[in-house]
């Protein structure tokens, strides 16, 4: 599936539709946190950012275009190859590494901005992953986590709807029992000296075929996380 990352009507179409909401949310919150002007073409200039589980670079590249010094990491070698090639073809400056977040922790690397978007529901050890994310965050930095809540509604929409009815995603892409409720996320973060500063739902409008921020945390949600 790696080659399909940048096909807007292919296997990763939902992420392409979701991307504008994610980009604007991150840009605005980072700008407010660091005292930047969100209307500036490059409000992230001078800030270091890591995109954990970057896939083909769908979110990494826009962050680089906003001025950040970006590093994308992914455990799948083919994804990293695709991301590197696409960045080179587009003239985007980005570093891509085939490794895990824990590997960068071992190297003592730290970043102003940590992104863990749509990845935590796929990791084997959530607590260890959250610890690694926290250790990658510089003092005074800001983290973003996006995932899905474990509810009946999310099972109906993210599993049955997206994988079986709409066929947006291959069957088996998600395991419902790995979805994490916001309360569980908050509890896990507290163990590592982190706290949720903001929670927002992300909802889909089937009539407009668009995603938007909402108060509904039952399916997709994003969290802004900061050190306690």
mmCIF file of C-alpha atoms in Angstrom:
data_model
loop_
_atom_site.group_PDB
_atom_site.id
_atom_site.type_symbol
_atom_site.label_atom_id
_atom_site.label_comp_id
_atom_site.label_asym_id
_atom_site.label_seq_id
_atom_site.Cartn_x
_atom_site.Cartn_y
_atom_site.Cartn_z
ATOM 1 C CA UNK A 1 0.000 0.000 0.000
ATOM 2 C CA UNK A 2 2.981 2.334 0.360
ATOM 3 C CA UNK A 3 2.802 3.672 -3.204
ATOM 4 C CA UNK A 4 -0.829 4.687 -2.610
ATOM 5 C CA UNK A 5 0.007 7.231 0.103
ATOM 6 C CA UNK A 6 -0.111 10.256 -2.205
ATOM 7 C CA UNK A 7 -3.116 9.173 -4.281
ATOM 8 C CA UNK A 8 -5.966 11.478 -3.091
ATOM 9 C CA UNK A 9 -8.636 9.044 -4.281
ATOM 10 C CA UNK A 10 -6.809 5.857 -3.328
ATOM 11 C CA UNK A 11 -6.482 3.790 -0.169
ATOM 12 C CA UNK A 12 -5.562 6.811 1.940
ATOM 13 C CA UNK A 13 -8.318 9.076 0.689
ATOM 14 C CA UNK A 14 -9.717 9.589 4.240
ATOM 15 C CA UNK A 15 -6.365 10.998 5.403
ATOM 16 C CA UNK A 16 -6.244 13.349 2.428
ATOM 17 C CA UNK A 17 -9.720 14.613 3.338
ATOM 18 C CA UNK A 18 -8.739 14.878 6.999
ATOM 19 C CA UNK A 19 -5.409 16.602 6.397
ATOM 20 C CA UNK A 20 -6.623 20.235 6.102
ATOM 21 C CA UNK A 21 -8.305 19.977 9.510
ATOM 22 C CA UNK A 22 -5.194 18.465 11.107
ATOM 23 C CA UNK A 23 -2.838 20.994 9.530
ATOM 24 C CA UNK A 24 -4.880 24.031 10.540
ATOM 25 C CA UNK A 25 -5.382 22.717 14.069
ATOM 26 C CA UNK A 26 -1.671 22.097 14.598
ATOM 27 C CA UNK A 27 -0.627 25.390 12.987
ATOM 28 C CA UNK A 28 -3.028 27.441 15.099
ATOM 29 C CA UNK A 29 -2.200 25.757 18.425
ATOM 30 C CA UNK A 30 1.552 25.825 17.827
ATOM 31 C CA UNK A 31 1.366 29.492 16.855
ATOM 32 C CA UNK A 32 -0.559 30.352 20.019
ATOM 33 C CA UNK A 33 1.785 28.277 22.193
ATOM 34 C CA UNK A 34 4.985 29.842 20.864
ATOM 35 C CA UNK A 35 3.596 33.331 20.289
ATOM 36 C CA UNK A 36 3.654 33.127 16.498
ATOM 37 C CA UNK A 37 1.309 34.653 13.914
ATOM 38 C CA UNK A 38 -0.764 31.818 12.445
ATOM 39 C CA UNK A 39 -1.412 33.949 9.363
ATOM 40 C CA UNK A 40 2.295 34.050 8.583
ATOM 41 C CA UNK A 41 3.205 31.757 5.659
ATOM 42 C CA UNK A 42 5.886 30.073 7.807
ATOM 43 C CA UNK A 43 4.776 30.324 11.445
ATOM 44 C CA UNK A 44 6.784 27.231 12.488
ATOM 45 C CA UNK A 45 10.144 28.616 11.367
ATOM 46 C CA UNK A 46 12.933 27.758 13.810
ATOM 47 C CA UNK A 47 10.976 24.996 15.547
ATOM 48 C CA UNK A 48 11.936 21.326 15.476
ATOM 49 C CA UNK A 49 9.187 18.766 14.878
ATOM 50 C CA UNK A 50 8.962 14.993 14.868
ATOM 51 C CA UNK A 51 6.122 13.150 13.131
ATOM 52 C CA UNK A 52 5.937 9.671 14.669
ATOM 53 C CA UNK A 53 4.400 7.068 12.377
ATOM 54 C CA UNK A 54 4.718 9.453 9.448
ATOM 55 C CA UNK A 55 3.685 6.954 6.786
ATOM 56 C CA UNK A 56 4.229 8.475 3.362
ATOM 57 C CA UNK A 57 4.694 11.972 4.784
ATOM 58 C CA UNK A 58 1.172 13.354 4.274
ATOM 59 C CA UNK A 59 1.441 15.472 7.407
ATOM 60 C CA UNK A 60 5.219 15.774 7.599
ATOM 61 C CA UNK A 61 5.544 17.695 4.347
ATOM 62 C CA UNK A 62 2.953 20.376 5.194
ATOM 63 C CA UNK A 63 4.709 20.941 8.524
ATOM 64 C CA UNK A 64 7.973 21.495 6.637
ATOM 65 C CA UNK A 65 6.234 23.920 4.283
ATOM 66 C CA UNK A 66 5.061 25.846 7.360
ATOM 67 C CA UNK A 67 8.704 26.341 8.265
ATOM 68 C CA UNK A 68 9.431 23.609 10.804
ATOM 69 C CA UNK A 69 12.627 21.565 10.791
ATOM 70 C CA UNK A 70 10.931 18.186 10.447
ATOM 71 C CA UNK A 71 11.867 14.574 11.106
ATOM 72 C CA UNK A 72 9.471 11.822 10.092
ATOM 73 C CA UNK A 73 9.888 8.331 11.539
ATOM 74 C CA UNK A 74 8.132 5.139 10.542
ATOM 75 C CA UNK A 75 8.675 1.462 11.298
ATOM 76 C CA UNK A 76 7.903 0.427 7.710
ATOM 77 C CA UNK A 77 10.923 0.826 5.390
ATOM 78 C CA UNK A 78 8.811 1.136 2.243
ATOM 79 C CA UNK A 79 6.809 4.021 3.712
ATOM 80 C CA UNK A 80 10.024 5.871 4.488
ATOM 81 C CA UNK A 81 11.276 5.323 0.928
ATOM 82 C CA UNK A 82 8.040 6.714 -0.502
ATOM 83 C CA UNK A 83 8.135 9.712 1.841
ATOM 84 C CA UNK A 84 11.752 10.512 0.995
ATOM 85 C CA UNK A 85 11.152 10.270 -2.748
ATOM 86 C CA UNK A 86 8.045 12.450 -2.651
ATOM 87 C CA UNK A 87 9.816 15.095 -0.565
ATOM 88 C CA UNK A 88 12.766 15.123 -2.968
ATOM 89 C CA UNK A 89 10.482 15.450 -5.970
ATOM 90 C CA UNK A 90 8.658 18.354 -4.330
ATOM 91 C CA UNK A 91 11.773 20.109 -3.104
ATOM 92 C CA UNK A 92 10.691 19.739 0.528
ATOM 93 C CA UNK A 93 13.383 19.624 3.209
ATOM 94 C CA UNK A 94 12.571 16.727 5.528
ATOM 95 C CA UNK A 95 14.520 14.003 7.296
ATOM 96 C CA UNK A 96 12.931 10.563 7.208
ATOM 97 C CA UNK A 97 14.120 7.679 9.385
ATOM 98 C CA UNK A 98 13.132 4.027 9.458
ATOM 99 C CA UNK A 99 13.023 3.573 13.228
ATOM 100 C CA UNK A 100 10.832 3.783 16.315
ATOM 101 C CA UNK A 101 10.369 6.719 18.652
ATOM 102 C CA UNK A 102 12.275 4.818 21.325
ATOM 103 C CA UNK A 103 15.354 4.752 19.091
ATOM 104 C CA UNK A 104 15.484 8.556 19.043
ATOM 105 C CA UNK A 105 14.964 8.667 22.808
ATOM 106 C CA UNK A 106 18.042 6.461 23.167
ATOM 107 C CA UNK A 107 19.967 8.978 21.063
ATOM 108 C CA UNK A 108 18.900 11.816 23.362
ATOM 109 C CA UNK A 109 16.994 13.696 20.681
ATOM 110 C CA UNK A 110 14.265 16.167 21.677
ATOM 111 C CA UNK A 111 11.844 18.335 19.726
ATOM 112 C CA UNK A 112 9.727 21.458 20.171
ATOM 113 C CA UNK A 113 6.726 19.718 18.603
ATOM 114 C CA UNK A 114 5.825 16.029 18.792
ATOM 115 C CA UNK A 115 3.128 14.601 16.517
ATOM 116 C CA UNK A 116 1.577 11.189 17.177
ATOM 117 C CA UNK A 117 -1.335 11.282 14.765
ATOM 118 C CA UNK A 118 -3.423 8.178 14.057
ATOM 119 C CA UNK A 119 -0.628 5.935 15.311
ATOM 120 C CA UNK A 120 -1.184 5.145 18.982
ATOM 121 C CA UNK A 121 -4.042 2.737 18.221
ATOM 122 C CA UNK A 122 -1.545 0.618 16.267
ATOM 123 C CA UNK A 123 1.269 0.313 18.837
ATOM 124 C CA UNK A 124 1.764 -2.798 20.955
ATOM 125 C CA UNK A 125 2.629 -1.048 24.234
ATOM 126 C CA UNK A 126 0.705 2.211 24.688
ATOM 127 C CA UNK A 127 2.342 3.128 27.992
ATOM 128 C CA UNK A 128 5.858 2.698 26.596
ATOM 129 C CA UNK A 129 4.870 4.709 23.532
ATOM 130 C CA UNK A 130 3.522 7.599 25.614
ATOM 131 C CA UNK A 131 6.673 7.560 27.708
ATOM 132 C CA UNK A 132 8.817 7.778 24.569
ATOM 133 C CA UNK A 133 6.726 10.654 23.218
ATOM 134 C CA UNK A 134 7.103 12.523 26.485
ATOM 135 C CA UNK A 135 10.860 12.039 26.553
ATOM 136 C CA UNK A 136 11.131 13.348 22.993
ATOM 137 C CA UNK A 137 9.386 16.586 23.977
ATOM 138 C CA UNK A 138 11.554 19.546 24.925
ATOM 139 C CA UNK A 139 10.692 21.482 28.117
ATOM 140 C CA UNK A 140 8.060 24.004 27.119
ATOM 141 C CA UNK A 141 7.202 22.043 23.993
ATOM 142 C CA UNK A 142 3.822 20.936 22.687
ATOM 143 C CA UNK A 143 2.506 17.537 21.603
ATOM 144 C CA UNK A 144 -0.439 16.473 19.459
ATOM 145 C CA UNK A 145 -2.135 13.081 19.599
ATOM 146 C CA UNK A 146 -4.953 11.963 17.315
ATOM 147 C CA UNK A 147 -6.735 8.652 17.670
ATOM 148 C CA UNK A 148 -10.170 7.033 18.046
ATOM 149 C CA UNK A 149 -12.241 6.424 21.133
ATOM 150 C CA UNK A 150 -13.432 2.925 22.040
ATOM 151 C CA UNK A 151 -17.203 3.363 21.820
ATOM 152 C CA UNK A 152 -20.104 1.644 20.101
ATOM 153 C CA UNK A 153 -20.304 4.622 17.760
ATOM 154 C CA UNK A 154 -16.650 4.298 16.745
ATOM 155 C CA UNK A 155 -17.120 0.584 16.049
ATOM 156 C CA UNK A 156 -20.091 1.348 13.831
ATOM 157 C CA UNK A 157 -18.395 4.169 11.944
ATOM 158 C CA UNK A 158 -14.665 3.397 11.936
ATOM 159 C CA UNK A 159 -14.861 -0.379 11.558
ATOM 160 C CA UNK A 160 -18.185 -1.331 9.953
ATOM 161 C CA UNK A 161 -18.706 1.934 8.068
ATOM 162 C CA UNK A 162 -15.184 2.815 6.906
ATOM 163 C CA UNK A 163 -13.856 -0.709 6.310
ATOM 164 C CA UNK A 164 -16.899 -2.759 5.274
ATOM 165 C CA UNK A 165 -19.575 -0.392 3.935
ATOM 166 C CA UNK A 166 -17.688 2.564 2.434
ATOM 167 C CA UNK A 167 -14.526 0.469 1.866
ATOM 168 C CA UNK A 168 -12.381 3.521 2.562
ATOM 169 C CA UNK A 169 -9.837 1.315 4.319
ATOM 170 C CA UNK A 170 -8.765 -2.310 3.910
ATOM 171 C CA UNK A 171 -10.560 -4.699 6.241
ATOM 172 C CA UNK A 172 -8.565 -5.189 9.419
ATOM 173 C CA UNK A 173 -6.882 -1.770 9.312
ATOM 174 C CA UNK A 174 -8.103 -1.072 12.834
ATOM 175 C CA UNK A 175 -8.700 -3.204 15.900
ATOM 176 C CA UNK A 176 -11.524 -1.706 17.951
ATOM 177 C CA UNK A 177 -10.159 -2.995 21.263
ATOM 178 C CA UNK A 178 -7.021 -0.899 20.672
ATOM 179 C CA UNK A 179 -8.978 2.353 20.481
ATOM 180 C CA UNK A 180 -8.338 4.617 23.482
ATOM 181 C CA UNK A 181 -10.898 6.678 25.342
ATOM 182 C CA UNK A 182 -9.915 10.265 26.228
ATOM 183 C CA UNK A 183 -10.026 9.439 29.948
ATOM 184 C CA UNK A 184 -7.613 6.542 29.402
ATOM 185 C CA UNK A 185 -5.356 8.790 27.360
ATOM 186 C CA UNK A 186 -5.305 11.427 30.096
ATOM 187 C CA UNK A 187 -4.506 8.831 32.765
ATOM 188 C CA UNK A 188 -1.672 7.354 30.722
ATOM 189 C CA UNK A 189 -0.156 10.770 30.017
ATOM 190 C CA UNK A 190 -0.242 11.776 33.687
ATOM 191 C CA UNK A 191 2.019 8.829 34.515
ATOM 192 C CA UNK A 192 4.706 10.488 32.427
ATOM 193 C CA UNK A 193 4.323 14.082 33.577
ATOM 194 C CA UNK A 194 2.068 15.167 30.735
ATOM 195 C CA UNK A 195 -1.413 16.651 30.668
ATOM 196 C CA UNK A 196 -4.112 17.218 28.057
ATOM 197 C CA UNK A 197 -4.514 20.972 27.531
ATOM 198 C CA UNK A 198 -7.267 20.691 24.920
ATOM 199 C CA UNK A 199 -9.516 18.011 23.456
ATOM 200 C CA UNK A 200 -11.508 18.315 20.262
ATOM 201 C CA UNK A 201 -13.564 15.879 18.284
ATOM 202 C CA UNK A 202 -13.216 15.441 14.533
ATOM 203 C CA UNK A 203 -16.439 14.610 12.715
ATOM 204 C CA UNK A 204 -17.246 13.687 9.131
ATOM 205 C CA UNK A 205 -20.003 15.291 7.064
ATOM 206 C CA UNK A 206 -21.044 12.719 4.418
ATOM 207 C CA UNK A 207 -23.070 15.273 2.444
ATOM 208 C CA UNK A 208 -20.105 17.627 1.991
ATOM 209 C CA UNK A 209 -17.470 14.860 2.143
ATOM 210 C CA UNK A 210 -15.464 16.921 4.625
ATOM 211 C CA UNK A 211 -14.112 16.615 8.150
ATOM 212 C CA UNK A 212 -14.487 19.359 10.748
ATOM 213 C CA UNK A 213 -13.727 20.020 14.408
ATOM 214 C CA UNK A 214 -16.595 19.226 16.746
ATOM 215 C CA UNK A 215 -17.528 18.525 20.364
ATOM 216 C CA UNK A 216 -18.146 14.864 19.589
ATOM 217 C CA UNK A 217 -15.333 12.777 21.111
ATOM 218 C CA UNK A 218 -17.019 9.424 20.431
ATOM 219 C CA UNK A 219 -15.103 8.572 17.256
ATOM 220 C CA UNK A 220 -12.090 10.624 16.155
ATOM 221 C CA UNK A 221 -10.473 13.125 18.492
ATOM 222 C CA UNK A 222 -7.304 15.184 18.793
ATOM 223 C CA UNK A 223 -5.516 16.166 21.986
ATOM 224 C CA UNK A 224 -3.114 18.999 22.655
ATOM 225 C CA UNK A 225 -0.628 17.778 25.270
ATOM 226 C CA UNK A 226 1.826 19.769 27.368
ATOM 227 C CA UNK A 227 4.219 18.986 30.230
ATOM 228 C CA UNK A 228 2.585 19.273 33.647
#
